[in-house]
XYZ file of C-alpha atoms in Angstrom:
310
model
C -1.357 19.082 -104.472
C 0.961 18.242 -106.811
C 3.049 15.693 -104.546
C -0.944 13.964 -104.331
C -0.820 13.690 -107.839
C 2.257 12.271 -107.844
C 1.647 9.330 -105.864
C -2.367 8.879 -107.552
C -0.828 8.807 -110.479
C 2.141 6.351 -109.453
C -0.164 4.194 -107.973
C -2.776 3.801 -110.666
C -0.120 3.047 -112.954
C 1.781 -0.043 -110.484
C -2.576 -1.124 -110.146
C -1.208 -4.311 -111.375
C 1.778 -5.225 -109.284
C -0.847 -3.315 -106.092
C -3.291 -6.616 -107.249
C -0.900 -8.963 -107.240
C 0.773 -8.242 -104.065
C -2.528 -7.808 -102.388
C -3.709 -11.357 -104.296
C -0.300 -12.668 -102.794
C -1.153 -11.332 -98.937
C -5.012 -12.766 -99.421
C -3.598 -16.224 -100.573
C -1.257 -16.543 -97.480
C -3.594 -15.022 -94.949
C -6.246 -17.944 -96.441
C -3.755 -20.928 -96.294
C -2.546 -19.607 -92.825
C -6.131 -19.821 -91.695
C -6.866 -23.371 -93.364
C -4.166 -25.137 -91.287
C -4.971 -23.180 -88.290
C -8.549 -23.964 -88.020
C -9.462 -26.448 -90.688
C -7.077 -28.861 -91.214
C -6.859 -31.999 -89.187
C -4.962 -34.520 -90.768
C -6.678 -38.121 -90.007
C -3.268 -39.670 -89.747
C -4.038 -43.324 -91.463
C -3.100 -44.585 -94.789
C -6.892 -44.635 -96.206
C -7.672 -41.661 -95.776
C -3.856 -38.810 -95.282
C -3.634 -38.902 -98.847
C -6.930 -38.008 -100.073
C -7.678 -35.809 -97.356
C -3.868 -34.162 -98.106
C -4.626 -33.831 -101.717
C -8.015 -32.344 -101.335
C -6.858 -29.522 -99.145
C -3.636 -28.971 -101.955
C -5.771 -28.725 -105.272
C -9.401 -27.833 -103.666
C -8.737 -23.952 -102.920
C -6.699 -24.025 -106.069
C -9.322 -25.501 -108.178
C -11.838 -23.442 -106.645
C -9.595 -20.074 -107.148
C -9.301 -21.416 -110.971
C -12.961 -21.538 -111.756
C -13.868 -18.119 -109.399
C -10.671 -16.371 -111.590
C -12.564 -17.937 -115.185
C -15.666 -16.935 -113.669
C -14.945 -13.062 -112.959
C -13.227 -13.169 -116.453
C -14.512 -10.015 -118.550
C -12.542 -11.155 -121.169
C -14.372 -14.512 -121.337
C -17.562 -13.814 -121.187
C -17.451 -11.027 -123.909
C -15.336 -14.198 -126.069
C -18.347 -16.952 -125.318
C -21.288 -14.955 -124.589
C -23.575 -15.788 -127.566
C -21.263 -18.166 -129.215
C -23.902 -21.105 -129.554
C -26.404 -18.982 -131.467
C -23.559 -17.008 -133.507
C -20.492 -19.302 -133.728
C -18.700 -16.757 -135.703
C -17.690 -14.554 -133.055
C -15.509 -16.679 -131.974
C -13.263 -16.532 -135.265
C -14.029 -13.238 -136.429
C -12.665 -12.270 -140.281
C -11.486 -16.505 -139.560
C -8.980 -15.814 -137.083
C -9.250 -18.900 -135.444
C -5.784 -18.590 -134.385
C -6.324 -15.058 -132.740
C -9.252 -16.618 -130.454
C -7.414 -19.341 -129.432
C -4.195 -16.704 -128.196
C -7.280 -14.863 -126.345
C -7.919 -17.526 -125.042
C -5.122 -18.846 -123.923
C -4.158 -15.762 -122.310
C -8.032 -15.785 -120.061
C -6.714 -19.299 -118.869
C -2.845 -18.077 -118.280
C -4.397 -14.705 -116.149
C -7.115 -17.137 -114.203
C -3.915 -19.221 -113.292
C -2.463 -16.507 -111.173
C -4.391 -17.058 -108.229
C -4.182 -21.032 -107.817
C -0.224 -20.667 -108.549
C -0.013 -18.713 -105.373
C -1.915 -21.207 -103.693
C -0.289 -24.127 -104.783
C 3.097 -22.307 -104.049
C 2.302 -21.152 -100.552
C 0.689 -24.012 -99.749
C 3.851 -26.414 -100.714
C 6.413 -23.632 -99.293
C 4.190 -24.100 -96.032
C 4.140 -28.048 -96.072
C 1.212 -28.683 -94.026
C -0.094 -30.500 -96.516
C 1.545 -32.094 -98.257
C 3.155 -33.637 -95.529
C -0.018 -35.405 -94.967
C -0.921 -36.391 -98.083
C 2.465 -37.951 -98.809
C 2.753 -39.775 -95.761
C -0.701 -41.800 -97.045
C 0.848 -43.042 -99.807
C 0.697 -46.902 -100.180
C 3.710 -47.423 -102.182
C 6.271 -49.629 -101.590
C 9.020 -47.404 -103.616
C 7.816 -43.938 -101.852
C 7.550 -45.420 -98.422
C 10.692 -47.498 -99.416
C 12.535 -44.048 -100.022
C 11.494 -42.624 -96.460
C 11.996 -45.625 -94.577
C 14.980 -46.806 -96.121
C 17.798 -47.810 -93.197
C 15.474 -47.443 -90.502
C 13.237 -49.605 -88.450
C 10.426 -52.217 -89.515
C 8.181 -50.286 -87.736
C 8.838 -47.039 -90.023
C 6.339 -48.326 -92.498
C 3.326 -49.170 -90.113
C 3.733 -45.745 -88.320
C 4.311 -43.478 -91.705
C 0.718 -42.365 -92.293
C 0.755 -41.045 -88.315
C 4.476 -39.108 -89.007
C 2.113 -35.571 -89.015
C 0.460 -36.338 -86.169
C 1.774 -36.797 -82.403
C 0.386 -40.550 -82.246
C 3.355 -42.124 -84.006
C 5.178 -44.757 -81.879
C 8.663 -43.259 -83.907
C 11.354 -41.961 -81.508
C 11.018 -38.536 -81.589
C 14.553 -37.944 -83.326
C 12.969 -40.637 -85.842
C 10.095 -38.061 -86.349
C 11.561 -35.260 -86.458
C 13.565 -36.475 -89.408
C 10.992 -37.783 -91.722
C 9.257 -34.385 -90.731
C 11.866 -32.552 -92.590
C 12.302 -34.574 -95.304
C 8.669 -34.218 -96.482
C 8.883 -30.732 -95.683
C 11.956 -30.516 -97.902
C 10.549 -32.190 -100.659
C 7.321 -29.784 -100.156
C 9.488 -26.831 -100.261
C 11.148 -27.730 -103.482
C 7.891 -28.490 -105.367
C 7.090 -25.110 -104.252
C 9.878 -23.142 -105.455
C 10.028 -25.285 -108.376
C 6.493 -24.001 -109.443
C 7.550 -20.673 -108.300
C 10.866 -20.761 -110.776
C 9.175 -22.271 -113.548
C 5.709 -19.644 -113.623
C 8.427 -17.067 -113.317
C 10.330 -18.380 -116.097
C 6.944 -19.264 -118.514
C 6.010 -15.459 -117.522
C 9.174 -13.738 -118.784
C 8.985 -16.128 -121.864
C 5.919 -15.524 -123.055
C 6.271 -11.463 -122.517
C 9.034 -11.671 -124.527
C 7.941 -13.657 -127.067
C 4.750 -11.512 -126.870
C 6.507 -8.406 -127.629
C 9.131 -9.288 -129.506
C 6.228 -10.258 -132.392
C 4.066 -7.045 -131.540
C 2.725 -5.453 -134.864
C 3.683 -1.786 -132.805
C 6.528 -0.539 -131.008
C 6.808 0.175 -127.405
C 5.408 3.639 -127.289
C 2.308 2.638 -129.367
C 2.007 -0.615 -127.876
C 2.182 1.821 -124.326
C -0.636 4.159 -125.906
C -2.844 1.704 -126.585
C -3.108 -0.083 -123.749
C -3.534 3.485 -121.879
C -6.253 4.093 -124.429
C -7.740 0.648 -123.668
C -7.983 1.298 -119.811
C -9.404 4.766 -120.204
C -12.046 3.474 -123.026
C -13.312 0.998 -120.651
C -13.328 2.867 -117.473
C -14.992 5.913 -119.707
C -17.764 3.343 -120.846
C -18.723 1.988 -117.312
C -19.328 5.185 -116.488
C -20.919 6.485 -119.657
C -22.973 2.996 -119.273
C -23.985 3.924 -115.566
C -25.296 7.220 -116.628
C -27.467 6.065 -119.833
C -28.755 3.327 -117.097
C -29.888 5.637 -115.377
C -31.835 8.267 -117.778
C -33.040 5.709 -119.615
C -34.698 4.372 -116.090
C -36.391 7.438 -115.339
C -37.467 8.521 -118.523
C -39.224 4.842 -118.283
C -40.488 5.737 -114.778
C -41.562 8.827 -115.206
C -43.447 7.710 -118.298
C -45.220 4.853 -116.355
C -45.914 7.109 -113.613
C -46.690 10.382 -115.429
C -49.389 8.063 -118.137
C -47.555 9.420 -120.906
C -45.651 8.550 -124.121
C -41.827 8.114 -123.208
C -39.944 10.838 -125.029
C -37.168 9.400 -127.575
C -33.963 7.879 -126.486
C -31.393 7.248 -128.816
C -29.407 3.424 -128.390
C -27.504 1.846 -130.349
C -29.023 -1.328 -131.908
C -29.132 -4.679 -131.499
C -26.329 -5.089 -134.330
C -24.397 -2.553 -133.070
C -23.837 -4.464 -129.904
C -22.951 -6.950 -131.494
C -20.173 -5.860 -133.697
C -18.555 -4.147 -130.641
C -18.582 -6.852 -128.514
C -16.601 -9.306 -131.312
C -12.900 -10.359 -130.291
C -10.272 -7.223 -131.467
C -7.384 -8.151 -133.895
C -4.891 -5.517 -134.502
C -4.096 -4.684 -138.300
C -1.523 -2.629 -139.367
C -3.844 -0.857 -142.437
C -5.769 0.688 -139.933
C -5.255 3.012 -137.133
C -7.530 1.903 -134.473
C -7.352 0.419 -131.123
C -9.945 -1.050 -129.902
C -13.214 -3.034 -131.625
C -15.247 0.324 -130.695
C -13.250 2.810 -132.397
C -13.011 0.180 -135.443
C -16.806 0.665 -135.377
C -17.576 4.359 -134.944
C -14.453 5.202 -137.511
C -16.624 2.742 -140.589
C -17.998 4.837 -142.924
C -20.860 2.177 -143.919
C -22.077 2.536 -140.200
C -25.933 2.068 -140.383
C -27.528 4.785 -138.512
C -31.063 3.845 -138.611
C -32.814 3.272 -135.681
C -33.912 -0.666 -134.891
C -36.553 -1.823 -132.897
C -35.853 -2.454 -129.589
C -35.149 -6.305 -128.698
C -37.016 -7.875 -125.201
C -35.651 -10.769 -123.752
C -37.812 -13.105 -122.658
C -36.770 -14.450 -119.757
C -38.752 -17.477 -119.593
C -38.012 -18.588 -123.176
C -34.775 -17.223 -123.351
C -35.614 -15.994 -126.566
C -35.233 -12.654 -127.983
C -38.285 -10.745 -129.600
C -39.105 -7.435 -131.120
């Protein structure tokens, strides 16, 4: 039993590493599937560059949008900001809002960067794209000291239809692949260095010590887990109460819930302050001495007009 708990605890502590590893494996698998079953380079000057670049950047753009769409932090920051712009900068802290947005975008860039790195290290998409660049300098760099037919046949090199000799075609392919892999490793190294420097800078400017920061992270994780569990529990009880009231044709039992103002306050962006020992916006709210416990009317959302009515 102790061994099982140790394994579970290790997996929980390493869930970020496991998640990134799983993302990397999915990215590699997705790139191989695209290469084997979907990608067919047209091998002509008019379409090679656009086609190869689409397969190289298109999935990265989709992954970026999907990551932003699935980011809870983004929706926490921007939900309702058009009606209440102060939510973006509580207490006038615009720098904190910008840092939060930057952190969200950087987190969403993990999957696109993985895709670009894997795709460039494989080289198939880059070979097709670069062979279709209709530029004298690019073509000249590849066809330097080669036959006159090299420029005309450059776009057909990724395919078997090239009229160049096998040795010359393989040399060009190796040049394409080498450039692609250099770009891929450059992205990996720059991303790793940027992540290390940003982490060092963030820890260096931390307002709390290492152990308190560790406790803060653990508390945030547990609060989120318990909030999700209690939200499901309360939503289930409220649904049962309403259904019983409807089917039994009687007045509903009292069911206390936070008011609209309370939901607004605990949904704000949280900024840490040394003057108060609070580790989340929820803790700051519940420990306030001026909290208003008086019940508020439940607000009903008018789906058709998008307005809230009492």
